[in-house]
JSON list of C-alpha atoms and ligand atoms in Angstrom, two decimals:
[
{"chain": "A", "resi": 135, "resn": "UNK", "atom": "CA", "xyz": [120.33, 96.75, 199.51]},
{"chain": "A", "resi": 136, "resn": "UNK", "atom": "CA", "xyz": [120.36, 98.11, 195.57]},
{"chain": "A", "resi": 137, "resn": "UNK", "atom": "CA", "xyz": [122.73, 100.12, 194.16]},
{"chain": "A", "resi": 138, "resn": "UNK", "atom": "CA", "xyz": [122.69, 103.67, 195.75]},
{"chain": "A", "resi": 139, "resn": "UNK", "atom": "CA", "xyz": [120.85, 106.31, 193.47]},
{"chain": "A", "resi": 140, "resn": "UNK", "atom": "CA", "xyz": [119.58, 108.90, 195.88]},
{"chain": "A", "resi": 141, "resn": "UNK", "atom": "CA", "xyz": [122.40, 110.04, 198.11]},
{"chain": "A", "resi": 142, "resn": "UNK", "atom": "CA", "xyz": [120.44, 111.29, 201.65]},
{"chain": "A", "resi": 143, "resn": "UNK", "atom": "CA", "xyz": [122.72, 113.72, 203.66]},
{"chain": "A", "resi": 144, "resn": "UNK", "atom": "CA", "xyz": [121.96, 116.11, 206.77]},
{"chain": "A", "resi": 145, "resn": "UNK", "atom": "CA", "xyz": [123.89, 118.56, 208.21]},
{"chain": "A", "resi": 146, "resn": "UNK", "atom": "CA", "xyz": [123.73, 116.88, 211.92]},
{"chain": "A", "resi": 147, "resn": "UNK", "atom": "CA", "xyz": [122.91, 113.51, 213.62]},
{"chain": "A", "resi": 148, "resn": "UNK", "atom": "CA", "xyz": [120.21, 115.62, 215.48]},
{"chain": "A", "resi": 149, "resn": "UNK", "atom": "CA", "xyz": [118.25, 115.85, 211.94]},
{"chain": "A", "resi": 150, "resn": "UNK", "atom": "CA", "xyz": [118.12, 112.36, 211.78]},
{"chain": "A", "resi": 151, "resn": "UNK", "atom": "CA", "xyz": [114.48, 111.65, 213.81]},
{"chain": "A", "resi": 152, "resn": "UNK", "atom": "CA", "xyz": [113.08, 114.23, 210.84]},
{"chain": "A", "resi": 153, "resn": "UNK", "atom": "CA", "xyz": [114.98, 113.06, 207.91]},
{"chain": "A", "resi": 154, "resn": "UNK", "atom": "CA", "xyz": [114.48, 109.76, 208.31]},
{"chain": "A", "resi": 155, "resn": "UNK", "atom": "CA", "xyz": [111.33, 110.03, 206.33]},
{"chain": "A", "resi": 156, "resn": "UNK", "atom": "CA", "xyz": [113.14, 109.95, 202.94]},
{"chain": "A", "resi": 157, "resn": "UNK", "atom": "CA", "xyz": [114.83, 106.53, 203.61]},
{"chain": "A", "resi": 158, "resn": "UNK", "atom": "CA", "xyz": [111.87, 105.29, 204.77]},
{"chain": "A", "resi": 159, "resn": "UNK", "atom": "CA", "xyz": [110.16, 106.01, 201.80]},
{"chain": "A", "resi": 160, "resn": "UNK", "atom": "CA", "xyz": [112.63, 105.04, 199.41]},
{"chain": "A", "resi": 161, "resn": "UNK", "atom": "CA", "xyz": [112.88, 101.53, 201.17]},
{"chain": "A", "resi": 162, "resn": "UNK", "atom": "CA", "xyz": [109.15, 101.55, 200.53]},
{"chain": "A", "resi": 163, "resn": "UNK", "atom": "CA", "xyz": [110.36, 102.04, 196.70]},
{"chain": "A", "resi": 164, "resn": "UNK", "atom": "CA", "xyz": [112.80, 99.11, 196.91]},
{"chain": "A", "resi": 165, "resn": "UNK", "atom": "CA", "xyz": [115.26, 102.28, 196.08]},
{"chain": "A", "resi": 166, "resn": "UNK", "atom": "CA", "xyz": [118.70, 102.21, 196.90]},
{"chain": "A", "resi": 167, "resn": "UNK", "atom": "CA", "xyz": [120.39, 105.40, 198.81]},
{"chain": "A", "resi": 168, "resn": "UNK", "atom": "CA", "xyz": [123.34, 106.18, 200.71]},
{"chain": "A", "resi": 169, "resn": "UNK", "atom": "CA", "xyz": [123.34, 107.93, 204.17]},
{"chain": "A", "resi": 170, "resn": "UNK", "atom": "CA", "xyz": [125.17, 110.56, 205.91]},
{"chain": "A", "resi": 171, "resn": "UNK", "atom": "CA", "xyz": [125.75, 113.20, 208.29]},
{"chain": "A", "resi": 172, "resn": "UNK", "atom": "CA", "xyz": [127.99, 116.01, 207.22]},
{"chain": "A", "resi": 173, "resn": "UNK", "atom": "CA", "xyz": [127.81, 119.84, 207.67]},
{"chain": "A", "resi": 174, "resn": "UNK", "atom": "CA", "xyz": [128.57, 122.62, 205.49]},
{"chain": "A", "resi": 175, "resn": "UNK", "atom": "CA", "xyz": [130.20, 124.92, 208.24]},
{"chain": "A", "resi": 176, "resn": "UNK", "atom": "CA", "xyz": [131.58, 122.08, 210.63]},
{"chain": "A", "resi": 177, "resn": "UNK", "atom": "CA", "xyz": [133.20, 119.96, 207.39]},
{"chain": "A", "resi": 178, "resn": "UNK", "atom": "CA", "xyz": [132.83, 121.37, 204.52]},
{"chain": "A", "resi": 179, "resn": "UNK", "atom": "CA", "xyz": [135.69, 119.74, 202.67]},
{"chain": "A", "resi": 180, "resn": "UNK", "atom": "CA", "xyz": [133.43, 116.68, 203.22]},
{"chain": "A", "resi": 181, "resn": "UNK", "atom": "CA", "xyz": [130.81, 118.02, 201.72]},
{"chain": "A", "resi": 182, "resn": "UNK", "atom": "CA", "xyz": [132.70, 119.28, 198.49]},
{"chain": "A", "resi": 183, "resn": "UNK", "atom": "CA", "xyz": [134.30, 115.44, 198.57]},
{"chain": "A", "resi": 184, "resn": "UNK", "atom": "CA", "xyz": [130.97, 113.97, 198.87]},
{"chain": "A", "resi": 185, "resn": "UNK", "atom": "CA", "xyz": [129.07, 116.23, 196.17]},
{"chain": "A", "resi": 186, "resn": "UNK", "atom": "CA", "xyz": [131.58, 116.20, 193.73]},
{"chain": "A", "resi": 187, "resn": "UNK", "atom": "CA", "xyz": [132.24, 112.45, 193.63]},
{"chain": "A", "resi": 188, "resn": "UNK", "atom": "CA", "xyz": [128.35, 111.63, 193.58]},
{"chain": "A", "resi": 189, "resn": "UNK", "atom": "CA", "xyz": [127.59, 111.63, 190.16]},
{"chain": "A", "resi": 190, "resn": "UNK", "atom": "CA", "xyz": [130.49, 108.91, 189.22]},
{"chain": "A", "resi": 191, "resn": "UNK", "atom": "CA", "xyz": [129.20, 106.64, 192.26]},
{"chain": "A", "resi": 192, "resn": "UNK", "atom": "CA", "xyz": [125.80, 106.42, 189.90]},
{"chain": "A", "resi": 193, "resn": "UNK", "atom": "CA", "xyz": [123.78, 108.96, 192.44]},
{"chain": "A", "resi": 194, "resn": "UNK", "atom": "CA", "xyz": [120.95, 110.40, 190.29]},
{"chain": "A", "resi": 195, "resn": "UNK", "atom": "CA", "xyz": [119.67, 112.64, 193.03]},
{"chain": "A", "resi": 196, "resn": "UNK", "atom": "CA", "xyz": [120.93, 114.33, 196.47]},
{"chain": "A", "resi": 197, "resn": "UNK", "atom": "CA", "xyz": [118.55, 115.17, 199.49]},
{"chain": "A", "resi": 198, "resn": "UNK", "atom": "CA", "xyz": [119.75, 117.47, 201.75]},
{"chain": "A", "resi": 199, "resn": "UNK", "atom": "CA", "xyz": [118.11, 118.14, 205.24]},
{"chain": "A", "resi": 200, "resn": "UNK", "atom": "CA", "xyz": [119.72, 120.87, 207.43]},
{"chain": "A", "resi": 201, "resn": "UNK", "atom": "CA", "xyz": [118.37, 123.42, 210.08]},
{"chain": "A", "resi": 202, "resn": "UNK", "atom": "CA", "xyz": [119.15, 127.03, 211.44]},
{"chain": "A", "resi": 203, "resn": "UNK", "atom": "CA", "xyz": [121.48, 128.78, 208.96]},
{"chain": "A", "resi": 204, "resn": "UNK", "atom": "CA", "xyz": [121.18, 125.55, 206.16]},
{"chain": "A", "resi": 205, "resn": "UNK", "atom": "CA", "xyz": [123.34, 126.51, 203.67]},
{"chain": "A", "resi": 206, "resn": "UNK", "atom": "CA", "xyz": [124.15, 122.14, 202.84]},
{"chain": "A", "resi": 207, "resn": "UNK", "atom": "CA", "xyz": [121.61, 122.03, 199.97]},
{"chain": "A", "resi": 208, "resn": "UNK", "atom": "CA", "xyz": [123.11, 125.16, 198.53]},
{"chain": "A", "resi": 209, "resn": "UNK", "atom": "CA", "xyz": [126.55, 124.34, 198.85]},
{"chain": "A", "resi": 210, "resn": "UNK", "atom": "CA", "xyz": [126.40, 120.86, 197.74]},
{"chain": "A", "resi": 211, "resn": "UNK", "atom": "CA", "xyz": [124.46, 122.20, 194.66]},
{"chain": "A", "resi": 212, "resn": "UNK", "atom": "CA", "xyz": [127.58, 124.28, 193.69]},
{"chain": "A", "resi": 213, "resn": "UNK", "atom": "CA", "xyz": [129.48, 121.35, 193.06]},
{"chain": "A", "resi": 214, "resn": "UNK", "atom": "CA", "xyz": [127.72, 119.07, 191.11]},
{"chain": "A", "resi": 215, "resn": "UNK", "atom": "CA", "xyz": [124.87, 119.40, 188.30]},
{"chain": "A", "resi": 216, "resn": "UNK", "atom": "CA", "xyz": [123.10, 116.23, 190.04]},
{"chain": "A", "resi": 217, "resn": "UNK", "atom": "CA", "xyz": [119.46, 117.70, 190.94]},
{"chain": "A", "resi": 218, "resn": "UNK", "atom": "CA", "xyz": [119.47, 118.66, 194.57]},
{"chain": "A", "resi": 219, "resn": "UNK", "atom": "CA", "xyz": [116.02, 118.54, 196.95]},
{"chain": "A", "resi": 220, "resn": "UNK", "atom": "CA", "xyz": [116.39, 120.41, 199.90]},
{"chain": "A", "resi": 221, "resn": "UNK", "atom": "CA", "xyz": [114.57, 119.92, 203.24]},
{"chain": "A", "resi": 222, "resn": "UNK", "atom": "CA", "xyz": [114.62, 122.55, 205.52]},
{"chain": "A", "resi": 223, "resn": "UNK", "atom": "CA", "xyz": [114.72, 121.60, 209.19]},
{"chain": "A", "resi": 224, "resn": "UNK", "atom": "CA", "xyz": [113.04, 123.09, 212.24]},
{"chain": "A", "resi": 225, "resn": "UNK", "atom": "CA", "xyz": [115.70, 122.71, 214.47]},
{"chain": "A", "resi": 226, "resn": "UNK", "atom": "CA", "xyz": [116.86, 124.37, 218.20]},
{"chain": "A", "resi": 227, "resn": "UNK", "atom": "CA", "xyz": [115.42, 127.72, 218.57]},
{"chain": "A", "resi": 228, "resn": "UNK", "atom": "CA", "xyz": [114.28, 128.11, 214.75]},
{"chain": "A", "resi": 229, "resn": "UNK", "atom": "CA", "xyz": [111.94, 130.97, 214.52]},
{"chain": "A", "resi": 230, "resn": "UNK", "atom": "CA", "xyz": [109.59, 127.97, 213.42]},
{"chain": "A", "resi": 231, "resn": "UNK", "atom": "CA", "xyz": [111.68, 126.78, 210.76]},
{"chain": "A", "resi": 232, "resn": "UNK", "atom": "CA", "xyz": [111.68, 129.90, 208.78]},
{"chain": "A", "resi": 233, "resn": "UNK", "atom": "CA", "xyz": [115.36, 130.44, 208.69]},
{"chain": "A", "resi": 234, "resn": "UNK", "atom": "CA", "xyz": [116.16, 127.34, 207.47]},
{"chain": "A", "resi": 235, "resn": "UNK", "atom": "CA", "xyz": [113.22, 127.66, 204.64]},
{"chain": "A", "resi": 236, "resn": "UNK", "atom": "CA", "xyz": [114.75, 130.84, 203.02]},
{"chain": "A", "resi": 237, "resn": "UNK", "atom": "CA", "xyz": [118.30, 129.54, 203.20]},
{"chain": "A", "resi": 238, "resn": "UNK", "atom": "CA", "xyz": [117.07, 126.71, 201.28]},
{"chain": "A", "resi": 239, "resn": "UNK", "atom": "CA", "xyz": [114.79, 128.47, 199.15]},
{"chain": "A", "resi": 240, "resn": "UNK", "atom": "CA", "xyz": [116.38, 131.44, 198.21]},
{"chain": "A", "resi": 241, "resn": "UNK", "atom": "CA", "xyz": [119.38, 130.20, 195.82]},
{"chain": "A", "resi": 242, "resn": "UNK", "atom": "CA", "xyz": [120.82, 132.16, 193.54]},
{"chain": "A", "resi": 243, "resn": "UNK", "atom": "CA", "xyz": [120.39, 132.15, 189.99]},
{"chain": "A", "resi": 244, "resn": "UNK", "atom": "CA", "xyz": [122.02, 129.54, 187.80]},
{"chain": "A", "resi": 245, "resn": "UNK", "atom": "CA", "xyz": [122.28, 127.36, 191.25]},
{"chain": "A", "resi": 246, "resn": "UNK", "atom": "CA", "xyz": [118.53, 125.64, 192.19]},
{"chain": "A", "resi": 247, "resn": "UNK", "atom": "CA", "xyz": [117.71, 123.98, 194.92]},
{"chain": "A", "resi": 248, "resn": "UNK", "atom": "CA", "xyz": [114.09, 122.15, 194.79]},
{"chain": "A", "resi": 249, "resn": "UNK", "atom": "CA", "xyz": [112.46, 123.12, 198.23]},
{"chain": "A", "resi": 250, "resn": "UNK", "atom": "CA", "xyz": [110.28, 120.66, 200.04]},
{"chain": "A", "resi": 251, "resn": "UNK", "atom": "CA", "xyz": [108.07, 121.39, 203.25]},
{"chain": "A", "resi": 252, "resn": "UNK", "atom": "CA", "xyz": [109.71, 122.35, 206.39]},
{"chain": "A", "resi": 253, "resn": "UNK", "atom": "CA", "xyz": [110.26, 118.85, 207.74]},
{"chain": "A", "resi": 254, "resn": "UNK", "atom": "CA", "xyz": [109.09, 117.62, 204.62]},
{"chain": "A", "resi": 255, "resn": "UNK", "atom": "CA", "xyz": [111.34, 114.43, 204.09]},
{"chain": "A", "resi": 256, "resn": "UNK", "atom": "CA", "xyz": [109.50, 111.87, 203.05]},
{"chain": "A", "resi": 257, "resn": "UNK", "atom": "CA", "xyz": [108.06, 113.95, 200.22]},
{"chain": "A", "resi": 258, "resn": "UNK", "atom": "CA", "xyz": [111.82, 114.62, 199.10]},
{"chain": "A", "resi": 259, "resn": "UNK", "atom": "CA", "xyz": [112.15, 110.61, 198.88]},
{"chain": "A", "resi": 260, "resn": "UNK", "atom": "CA", "xyz": [109.18, 110.57, 196.76]},
{"chain": "A", "resi": 261, "resn": "UNK", "atom": "CA", "xyz": [110.22, 113.42, 194.76]},
{"chain": "A", "resi": 262, "resn": "UNK", "atom": "CA", "xyz": [113.87, 111.93, 194.53]},
{"chain": "A", "resi": 263, "resn": "UNK", "atom": "CA", "xyz": [112.08, 108.71, 193.12]},
{"chain": "A", "resi": 264, "resn": "UNK", "atom": "CA", "xyz": [109.99, 110.93, 190.56]},
{"chain": "A", "resi": 265, "resn": "UNK", "atom": "CA", "xyz": [112.67, 112.32, 189.50]},
{"chain": "A", "resi": 266, "resn": "UNK", "atom": "CA", "xyz": [114.69, 108.75, 188.45]},
{"chain": "A", "resi": 267, "resn": "UNK", "atom": "CA", "xyz": [110.73, 107.43, 187.36]},
{"chain": "A", "resi": 268, "resn": "UNK", "atom": "CA", "xyz": [110.95, 110.32, 184.59]},
{"chain": "A", "resi": 269, "resn": "UNK", "atom": "CA", "xyz": [113.75, 107.96, 182.77]},
{"chain": "A", "resi": 270, "resn": "UNK", "atom": "CA", "xyz": [113.64, 104.61, 184.73]},
{"chain": "A", "resi": 271, "resn": "UNK", "atom": "CA", "xyz": [110.64, 102.73, 183.96]},
{"chain": "A", "resi": 272, "resn": "UNK", "atom": "CA", "xyz": [111.19, 99.98, 186.50]},
{"chain": "A", "resi": 273, "resn": "UNK", "atom": "CA", "xyz": [110.93, 103.03, 189.40]},
{"chain": "A", "resi": 274, "resn": "UNK", "atom": "CA", "xyz": [108.31, 104.69, 187.56]},
{"chain": "A", "resi": 275, "resn": "UNK", "atom": "CA", "xyz": [106.27, 101.36, 187.91]},
{"chain": "A", "resi": 276, "resn": "UNK", "atom": "CA", "xyz": [107.07, 101.03, 191.46]},
{"chain": "A", "resi": 277, "resn": "UNK", "atom": "CA", "xyz": [105.59, 104.99, 192.11]},
{"chain": "A", "resi": 278, "resn": "UNK", "atom": "CA", "xyz": [102.37, 104.28, 189.98]},
{"chain": "A", "resi": 279, "resn": "UNK", "atom": "CA", "xyz": [101.44, 101.35, 192.59]},
{"chain": "A", "resi": 280, "resn": "UNK", "atom": "CA", "xyz": [102.76, 103.88, 195.46]},
{"chain": "A", "resi": 281, "resn": "UNK", "atom": "CA", "xyz": [100.47, 106.37, 193.84]},
{"chain": "A", "resi": 282, "resn": "UNK", "atom": "CA", "xyz": [97.56, 103.68, 193.51]},
{"chain": "A", "resi": 283, "resn": "UNK", "atom": "CA", "xyz": [97.97, 102.26, 197.21]},
{"chain": "A", "resi": 284, "resn": "UNK", "atom": "CA", "xyz": [97.60, 106.13, 198.74]},
{"chain": "A", "resi": 285, "resn": "UNK", "atom": "CA", "xyz": [94.39, 107.10, 196.35]},
{"chain": "A", "resi": 286, "resn": "UNK", "atom": "CA", "xyz": [92.92, 103.79, 197.71]},
{"chain": "A", "resi": 287, "resn": "UNK", "atom": "CA", "xyz": [93.70, 104.31, 201.30]},
{"chain": "A", "resi": 288, "resn": "UNK", "atom": "CA", "xyz": [92.72, 108.30, 200.71]},
{"chain": "A", "resi": 289, "resn": "UNK", "atom": "CA", "xyz": [89.11, 107.24, 199.30]},
{"chain": "A", "resi": 290, "resn": "UNK", "atom": "CA", "xyz": [88.63, 104.22, 201.78]},
{"chain": "A", "resi": 291, "resn": "UNK", "atom": "CA", "xyz": [88.49, 107.13, 204.44]},
{"chain": "A", "resi": 292, "resn": "UNK", "atom": "CA", "xyz": [86.59, 109.50, 202.73]},
{"chain": "A", "resi": 293, "resn": "UNK", "atom": "CA", "xyz": [83.84, 106.57, 202.18]},
{"chain": "A", "resi": 294, "resn": "UNK", "atom": "CA", "xyz": [84.23, 106.33, 205.84]},
{"chain": "A", "resi": 295, "resn": "UNK", "atom": "CA", "xyz": [83.59, 109.73, 206.64]},
{"chain": "A", "resi": 296, "resn": "UNK", "atom": "CA", "xyz": [80.65, 110.09, 204.26]},
{"chain": "A", "resi": 297, "resn": "UNK", "atom": "CA", "xyz": [78.98, 106.73, 205.97]},
{"chain": "A", "resi": 298, "resn": "UNK", "atom": "CA", "xyz": [79.74, 107.70, 209.38]},
{"chain": "A", "resi": 299, "resn": "UNK", "atom": "CA", "xyz": [79.49, 111.16, 209.87]},
{"chain": "A", "resi": 300, "resn": "UNK", "atom": "CA", "xyz": [81.97, 113.88, 210.70]},
{"chain": "A", "resi": 301, "resn": "UNK", "atom": "CA", "xyz": [81.36, 113.17, 214.87]},
{"chain": "A", "resi": 302, "resn": "UNK", "atom": "CA", "xyz": [82.00, 109.41, 214.42]},
{"chain": "A", "resi": 303, "resn": "UNK", "atom": "CA", "xyz": [85.61, 110.26, 213.25]},
{"chain": "A", "resi": 304, "resn": "UNK", "atom": "CA", "xyz": [86.45, 112.82, 215.33]},
{"chain": "B", "resi": 481, "resn": "RP5", "atom": "C1", "xyz": [122.33, 122.58, 211.37]},
{"chain": "B", "resi": 481, "resn": "RP5", "atom": "O1", "xyz": [121.91, 122.95, 212.87]},
{"chain": "B", "resi": 481, "resn": "RP5", "atom": "C2", "xyz": [121.75, 121.29, 211.45]},
{"chain": "B", "resi": 481, "resn": "RP5", "atom": "O2", "xyz": [121.25, 120.62, 210.24]},
{"chain": "B", "resi": 481, "resn": "RP5", "atom": "C3", "xyz": [121.12, 120.93, 212.57]},
{"chain": "B", "resi": 481, "resn": "RP5", "atom": "O3", "xyz": [119.63, 121.24, 212.18]},
{"chain": "B", "resi": 481, "resn": "RP5", "atom": "C4", "xyz": [121.69, 122.24, 213.53]},
{"chain": "B", "resi": 481, "resn": "RP5", "atom": "C5", "xyz": [121.66, 121.83, 214.56]},
{"chain": "B", "resi": 481, "resn": "RP5", "atom": "O4", "xyz": [123.02, 121.02, 214.97]},
{"chain": "B", "resi": 481, "resn": "RP5", "atom": "P1", "xyz": [123.47, 120.30, 216.15]},
{"chain": "B", "resi": 481, "resn": "RP5", "atom": "O5", "xyz": [124.00, 121.15, 217.00]},
{"chain": "B", "resi": 481, "resn": "RP5", "atom": "O6", "xyz": [122.63, 119.58, 216.74]},
{"chain": "B", "resi": 481, "resn": "RP5", "atom": "O7", "xyz": [124.85, 119.47, 215.72]},
{"chain": "B", "resi": 481, "resn": "RP5", "atom": "O8", "xyz": [123.34, 122.79, 211.08]}
]
């Protein structure tokens, strides 16, 4: 795989089934990534080390997903000036994911985390690519193709609904 430009982090191995959307879409786009599990609460020193070293390793964007008291994205943001994308995960005994949404979204002034939808790991991957694509023409080109394919797919479905009527599509 190509040099990692995106670091994908998650609070636990139990987050993998949700977080896999990020590496999947980066693979579709041909963008290199690194991926690991680490926890703001259980392995705080590992989080600090990874976040502090990310820029030197050539990482451009960090995606961090966590559930429950989801402090991982915010703590990572405390240790780097790289852009952080937070993915709130609906985990365990969560009250509908609201715990993680608020923990990731409500960052104090000066330390932003760009928060995607609950379980929105695929969008986190796309947003990471778009941030990189703002200054990397090769990635921008890949994204343009990606969006074009999406448009074609959605328009084909729209044509089908219009042609067959809604009952046939249920
Ligand atoms: C969070 O606690 C993790 O991100 C995960 O969503 C949740 C539960 O973790 P496990 O107990 O399954 O390891 O820190």
